[in-house]
Coordinates of C-alpha atoms and ligand atoms in Angstrom, one line a residue:
M99 CA 29.1 -17.5 127.1
H100 CA 28.0 -16.1 123.8
P101 CA 26.1 -18.3 121.5
V102 CA 28.2 -19.6 118.4
M103 CA 26.8 -17.8 115.1
L104 CA 26.6 -20.1 112.3
V105 CA 26.3 -17.5 109.5
G106 CA 25.4 -17.9 105.9
A107 CA 27.8 -15.7 103.7
G108 CA 25.5 -16.2 100.6
P109 CA 27.3 -17.2 97.1
G110 CA 29.7 -14.4 97.1
D111 CA 28.4 -11.0 96.4
P112 CA 28.6 -9.1 99.6
D113 CA 25.3 -7.2 98.9
L114 CA 23.5 -10.4 99.3
L115 CA 24.3 -10.8 103.0
T116 CA 21.4 -10.4 105.4
L117 CA 21.5 -7.5 107.9
K118 CA 21.6 -10.2 110.5
A119 CA 24.8 -11.7 109.1
V120 CA 26.5 -8.1 108.8
K121 CA 25.8 -7.6 112.6
A122 CA 27.1 -11.0 113.5
L123 CA 30.3 -10.3 111.5
Q124 CA 30.6 -6.7 113.0
Q125 CA 30.4 -8.1 116.5
A126 CA 32.7 -11.4 116.1
T127 CA 36.1 -11.4 117.8
V128 CA 36.9 -14.6 115.8
I129 CA 35.6 -15.8 112.5
F130 CA 36.2 -19.2 111.2
V131 CA 35.9 -18.9 107.5
D132 CA 34.9 -21.9 105.1
D133 CA 35.6 -22.4 101.4
L134 CA 33.6 -20.6 98.9
V135 CA 33.2 -17.5 101.0
G136 CA 33.6 -14.4 98.9
E137 CA 36.3 -12.2 100.1
G138 CA 34.2 -9.0 100.0
V139 CA 32.1 -10.6 102.8
L140 CA 35.0 -10.3 105.1
Q141 CA 35.1 -6.5 104.7
H142 CA 32.2 -6.4 107.4
A143 CA 34.3 -8.0 110.1
H144 CA 35.8 -6.0 112.9
P145 CA 39.3 -4.7 112.1
Q146 CA 40.4 -6.5 115.1
A147 CA 38.7 -9.7 114.6
R148 CA 40.8 -12.8 114.1
I149 CA 40.1 -14.4 110.4
V150 CA 40.9 -18.2 110.7
R151 CA 40.5 -19.9 107.3
V152 CA 39.5 -23.6 107.5
G153 CA 38.6 -24.5 103.9
K154 CA 40.7 -26.5 101.7
R155 CA 40.8 -23.9 98.8
G156 CA 41.8 -20.9 101.3
G157 CA 44.7 -22.9 103.0
C158 CA 46.9 -25.6 101.8
R159 CA 45.0 -28.6 103.1
S160 CA 41.6 -29.1 104.1
T161 CA 41.1 -28.7 108.1
P162 CA 39.5 -31.6 109.6
Q163 CA 35.9 -31.2 110.6
A164 CA 36.6 -32.2 114.1
F165 CA 39.5 -30.0 114.5
I166 CA 37.6 -26.8 113.3
E167 CA 34.8 -27.7 115.8
R168 CA 37.3 -28.2 118.6
L169 CA 38.8 -24.7 118.0
M170 CA 35.3 -23.2 117.9
I171 CA 34.4 -24.9 121.2
R172 CA 37.6 -23.7 122.8
S173 CA 37.1 -19.9 121.5
A174 CA 33.4 -19.9 122.8
R175 CA 34.5 -21.2 126.2
R176 CA 37.2 -18.5 126.5
G177 CA 34.4 -16.1 126.2
E178 CA 35.0 -15.1 122.5
R179 CA 32.3 -14.1 119.9
V180 CA 32.5 -16.8 117.5
V181 CA 31.2 -16.7 114.0
R182 CA 31.4 -19.8 111.8
L183 CA 31.0 -18.3 108.1
K184 CA 29.8 -20.9 105.7
G185 CA 29.1 -20.3 101.9
G186 CA 25.6 -19.9 100.7
D187 CA 23.2 -21.1 103.5
P188 CA 24.5 -22.9 106.3
F189 CA 21.8 -25.6 106.2
I190 CA 22.0 -26.4 102.5
F191 CA 24.8 -29.0 102.4
G192 CA 28.0 -27.9 103.8
R193 CA 27.4 -29.9 107.0
G194 CA 25.8 -27.2 109.0
G195 CA 23.4 -29.5 110.7
E196 CA 26.3 -31.8 111.9
E197 CA 28.2 -28.6 113.4
V198 CA 25.1 -27.7 115.3
E199 CA 24.9 -31.2 116.6
H200 CA 28.4 -31.3 117.9
L201 CA 28.4 -27.7 119.3
R202 CA 25.2 -28.3 121.3
A203 CA 26.6 -31.7 122.5
A204 CA 29.5 -29.7 124.1
G205 CA 27.1 -27.6 125.9
L206 CA 27.3 -24.5 123.7
T207 CA 24.3 -22.7 122.5
V208 CA 24.0 -22.1 118.7
E209 CA 22.4 -19.4 116.5
V210 CA 22.0 -19.9 112.7
V211 CA 21.7 -17.2 110.3
N212 CA 20.5 -17.8 106.8
G213 CA 22.4 -16.9 103.5
I214 CA 21.2 -17.2 100.1
T215 CA 22.0 -20.4 98.7
A216 CA 24.1 -21.0 95.5
G217 CA 21.4 -22.6 93.5
L218 CA 18.9 -19.8 94.3
A219 CA 21.5 -17.0 93.3
A220 CA 22.5 -18.8 90.2
V221 CA 19.1 -18.6 88.4
T222 CA 18.2 -15.3 90.0
S223 CA 21.4 -13.8 88.4
L224 CA 19.7 -14.6 85.0
N225 CA 16.1 -13.6 86.1
T226 CA 15.0 -17.1 85.9
P227 CA 12.5 -18.5 88.5
L228 CA 12.7 -22.0 90.0
T229 CA 9.1 -22.6 90.1
H230 CA 6.4 -21.3 87.8
R231 CA 2.7 -22.2 87.6
D232 CA 3.0 -23.4 84.1
H233 CA 6.3 -25.4 84.3
A234 CA 7.2 -26.2 87.7
H235 CA 5.2 -27.2 90.8
G236 CA 8.4 -27.7 93.1
V237 CA 12.0 -27.7 93.5
V238 CA 14.6 -30.3 94.8
F239 CA 18.1 -29.2 96.0
V240 CA 20.2 -32.4 95.7
T241 CA 23.8 -33.3 96.0
G242 CA 25.8 -35.0 93.3
H243 CA 28.4 -36.0 95.7
A244 CA 27.7 -39.0 98.1
R245 CA 29.6 -39.6 101.3
E246 CA 32.4 -42.2 100.5
S247 CA 30.6 -44.7 102.4
G248 CA 27.2 -43.6 101.4
Q249 CA 24.9 -44.9 98.8
R250 CA 24.7 -43.2 95.3
L251 CA 21.4 -41.6 94.8
D252 CA 18.9 -43.3 92.5
W253 CA 19.2 -40.5 89.6
A254 CA 16.8 -42.6 87.2
E255 CA 14.1 -42.5 89.9
L256 CA 14.7 -38.9 90.5
G257 CA 14.6 -38.2 86.8
R258 CA 11.2 -39.9 86.7
S259 CA 9.7 -38.3 89.8
A260 CA 11.0 -34.8 88.3
Q261 CA 9.2 -35.6 85.0
A262 CA 6.0 -36.9 86.6
L263 CA 5.6 -34.4 89.2
R264 CA 7.0 -31.5 87.3
L265 CA 10.0 -30.6 89.6
T266 CA 13.0 -28.4 88.9
L267 CA 16.2 -30.0 90.1
V268 CA 19.1 -28.1 91.4
V269 CA 22.2 -30.2 91.7
Y270 CA 25.1 -29.2 93.8
M271 CA 28.7 -30.6 93.9
C272 CA 28.1 -32.7 90.8
M273 CA 30.7 -31.5 88.2
N274 CA 33.0 -34.5 88.6
G275 CA 30.0 -36.9 88.1
L276 CA 27.9 -35.0 85.6
E277 CA 28.2 -37.3 82.8
A278 CA 26.8 -40.3 84.7
I279 CA 24.3 -38.3 86.6
T280 CA 22.6 -36.7 83.3
A281 CA 22.6 -40.2 81.5
D282 CA 20.6 -41.6 84.7
L283 CA 18.3 -38.8 84.8
Q284 CA 17.3 -39.1 81.1
Q285 CA 15.8 -42.5 82.0
G286 CA 13.0 -40.4 83.4
L287 CA 13.3 -37.0 82.2
V288 CA 12.9 -36.0 78.5
A289 CA 16.1 -35.5 76.8
H290 CA 15.5 -31.9 75.5
T291 CA 14.6 -30.8 79.1
P292 CA 16.5 -27.6 79.5
A293 CA 19.5 -27.4 81.6
L294 CA 21.9 -24.9 82.9
V295 CA 25.2 -24.8 84.5
V296 CA 26.2 -21.8 86.5
Q297 CA 29.9 -21.6 87.7
H298 CA 31.0 -18.9 90.5
A299 CA 27.4 -17.6 90.6
A300 CA 26.8 -14.1 92.0
T301 CA 30.6 -13.5 91.7
P302 CA 32.4 -11.4 89.1
R303 CA 33.8 -14.7 87.7
Q304 CA 30.3 -16.1 86.9
R305 CA 29.9 -18.0 83.9
Q306 CA 27.4 -20.3 82.5
V307 CA 25.9 -22.4 79.6
T308 CA 22.4 -23.7 78.8
G309 CA 21.3 -26.2 76.6
P310 CA 19.3 -29.6 76.5
L311 CA 19.9 -32.0 79.1
C312 CA 21.4 -34.5 76.6
A313 CA 24.0 -32.0 75.5
I314 CA 24.8 -30.2 78.8
V315 CA 27.9 -32.1 79.7
A316 CA 29.3 -31.4 76.3
L317 CA 28.5 -27.7 76.4
A318 CA 30.0 -27.3 79.9
R319 CA 33.2 -29.1 78.9
Q320 CA 33.4 -26.8 75.8
A321 CA 33.0 -23.9 77.8
G322 CA 35.7 -25.2 80.3
L323 CA 33.3 -24.9 83.2
G324 CA 34.0 -26.7 86.5
S325 CA 33.6 -26.6 90.3
P326 CA 32.0 -24.8 92.1
A327 CA 28.9 -24.9 90.0
V328 CA 25.4 -25.7 90.2
V329 CA 23.3 -27.6 87.5
V330 CA 19.6 -26.5 87.2
I331 CA 17.3 -28.9 85.2
G332 CA 13.6 -28.3 84.2
D333 CA 11.1 -26.7 81.9
V334 CA 11.3 -23.7 84.1
L335 CA 14.4 -22.7 82.0
R336 CA 12.4 -22.5 79.0
G337 CA 12.7 -18.7 79.3
L338 CA 16.3 -18.9 78.9
Q339 CA 16.7 -18.8 75.1
A340 CA 19.3 -19.8 72.7
V341 CA 22.4 -21.9 74.0
Q342 CA 25.1 -19.8 75.1
R343 CA 28.5 -20.9 75.2
E344 CA 30.3 -18.0 76.6
A345 CA 33.8 -18.6 77.8
G346 CA 34.2 -15.9 80.2
D347 CA 33.5 -12.8 78.1
A348 CA 32.3 -9.9 80.2
S349 CA 28.6 -10.0 78.6
A350 CA 28.1 -13.5 80.3
R351 CA 25.9 -12.0 82.9
A352 CA 23.8 -10.0 80.5
V353 CA 22.8 -12.4 78.0
M354 CA 20.5 -15.4 77.9
V355 CA 17.3 -14.0 79.1
G356 CA 14.6 -14.1 76.3
Ligands
LIG557 N1 26.0 -24.1 101.7 C1 26.3 -23.9 100.4 C2 26.6 -25.1 99.6 C3 27.8 -25.9 100.1 S1 28.2 -27.2 99.0 C4 25.0 -23.1 99.6 O1 24.1 -22.9 100.2 O2 25.4 -22.4 98.5 C5 29.3 -26.5 98.0 C6 28.9 -26.6 96.5 O3 27.8 -25.5 96.4 C7 29.7 -26.4 95.3 O4 30.3 -27.7 94.9 C8 28.7 -26.0 94.4 O5 27.9 -27.1 93.7 C9 27.8 -25.0 95.1 N2 28.3 -23.7 95.2 C10 28.8 -22.9 96.2 N3 28.8 -21.5 95.8 C11 28.8 -21.5 94.5 C12 28.8 -20.5 93.7 N4 29.2 -19.1 93.8 N5 28.3 -20.7 92.3 C13 27.9 -22.0 91.9 N6 27.9 -23.1 92.8 C14 28.2 -22.8 94.1

């Protein structure tokens, strides 16, 4: 049996795929494609490969996780070369860890191929780092979306730590709860800490706004930014000058770096 390949598709731009991901796509006989995988990425698939879309945005409804896993297990046992293609990096949110556990429990071997995670692509597209010797000693990738049964993250505490330890925050899946999250963060973080929202990072539809933490919700709303987006917060963004509120104009990718 071939190992099931759990492959990171990166944020959307096919040029950001790893060579290992491209090889896996070329060899796959069946590819299970998640939400938020750029269409261009699939151009690397073998023409005869079966493409199965299992994300909520691609099809009509979200395919339940257990069902996707059963399909993958069945295909692998039949001797197919299975690729599970996930947006960004398979192990940054997106349940890659859970899938590996379940596939291994079913007796399959799994190989994981890194992808460029959305938070990294978002700042890099604006030539901005996540760490800097003068501004940020580290970076925290954090989700704004708790599991239904799960506990909400203590954002005030995270804000205090980010302020004290000089950490950059990169928040995924947070557009619905952004108002409460930024309010809580300001219990620790200075209200004028620079913030950035990037929607559709590394795709032709990329748009972003930047401004102080205390105003970022209003700015994002004004620009009509929504999911999928990442929010980056920290002094490392100081290089991004002048608040930009482009609402989708073509210069969006070229501005802001000062
Ligand atoms: N494994 C993925 C993250 C999956 S969780 C990765 O490493 O990127 C889904 C969340 O990722 C979205 O809600 C959004 O916060 C973020 N995201 C994914 N693609 C994005 C993109 N192109 N631009 C901005 N955010 C994105």
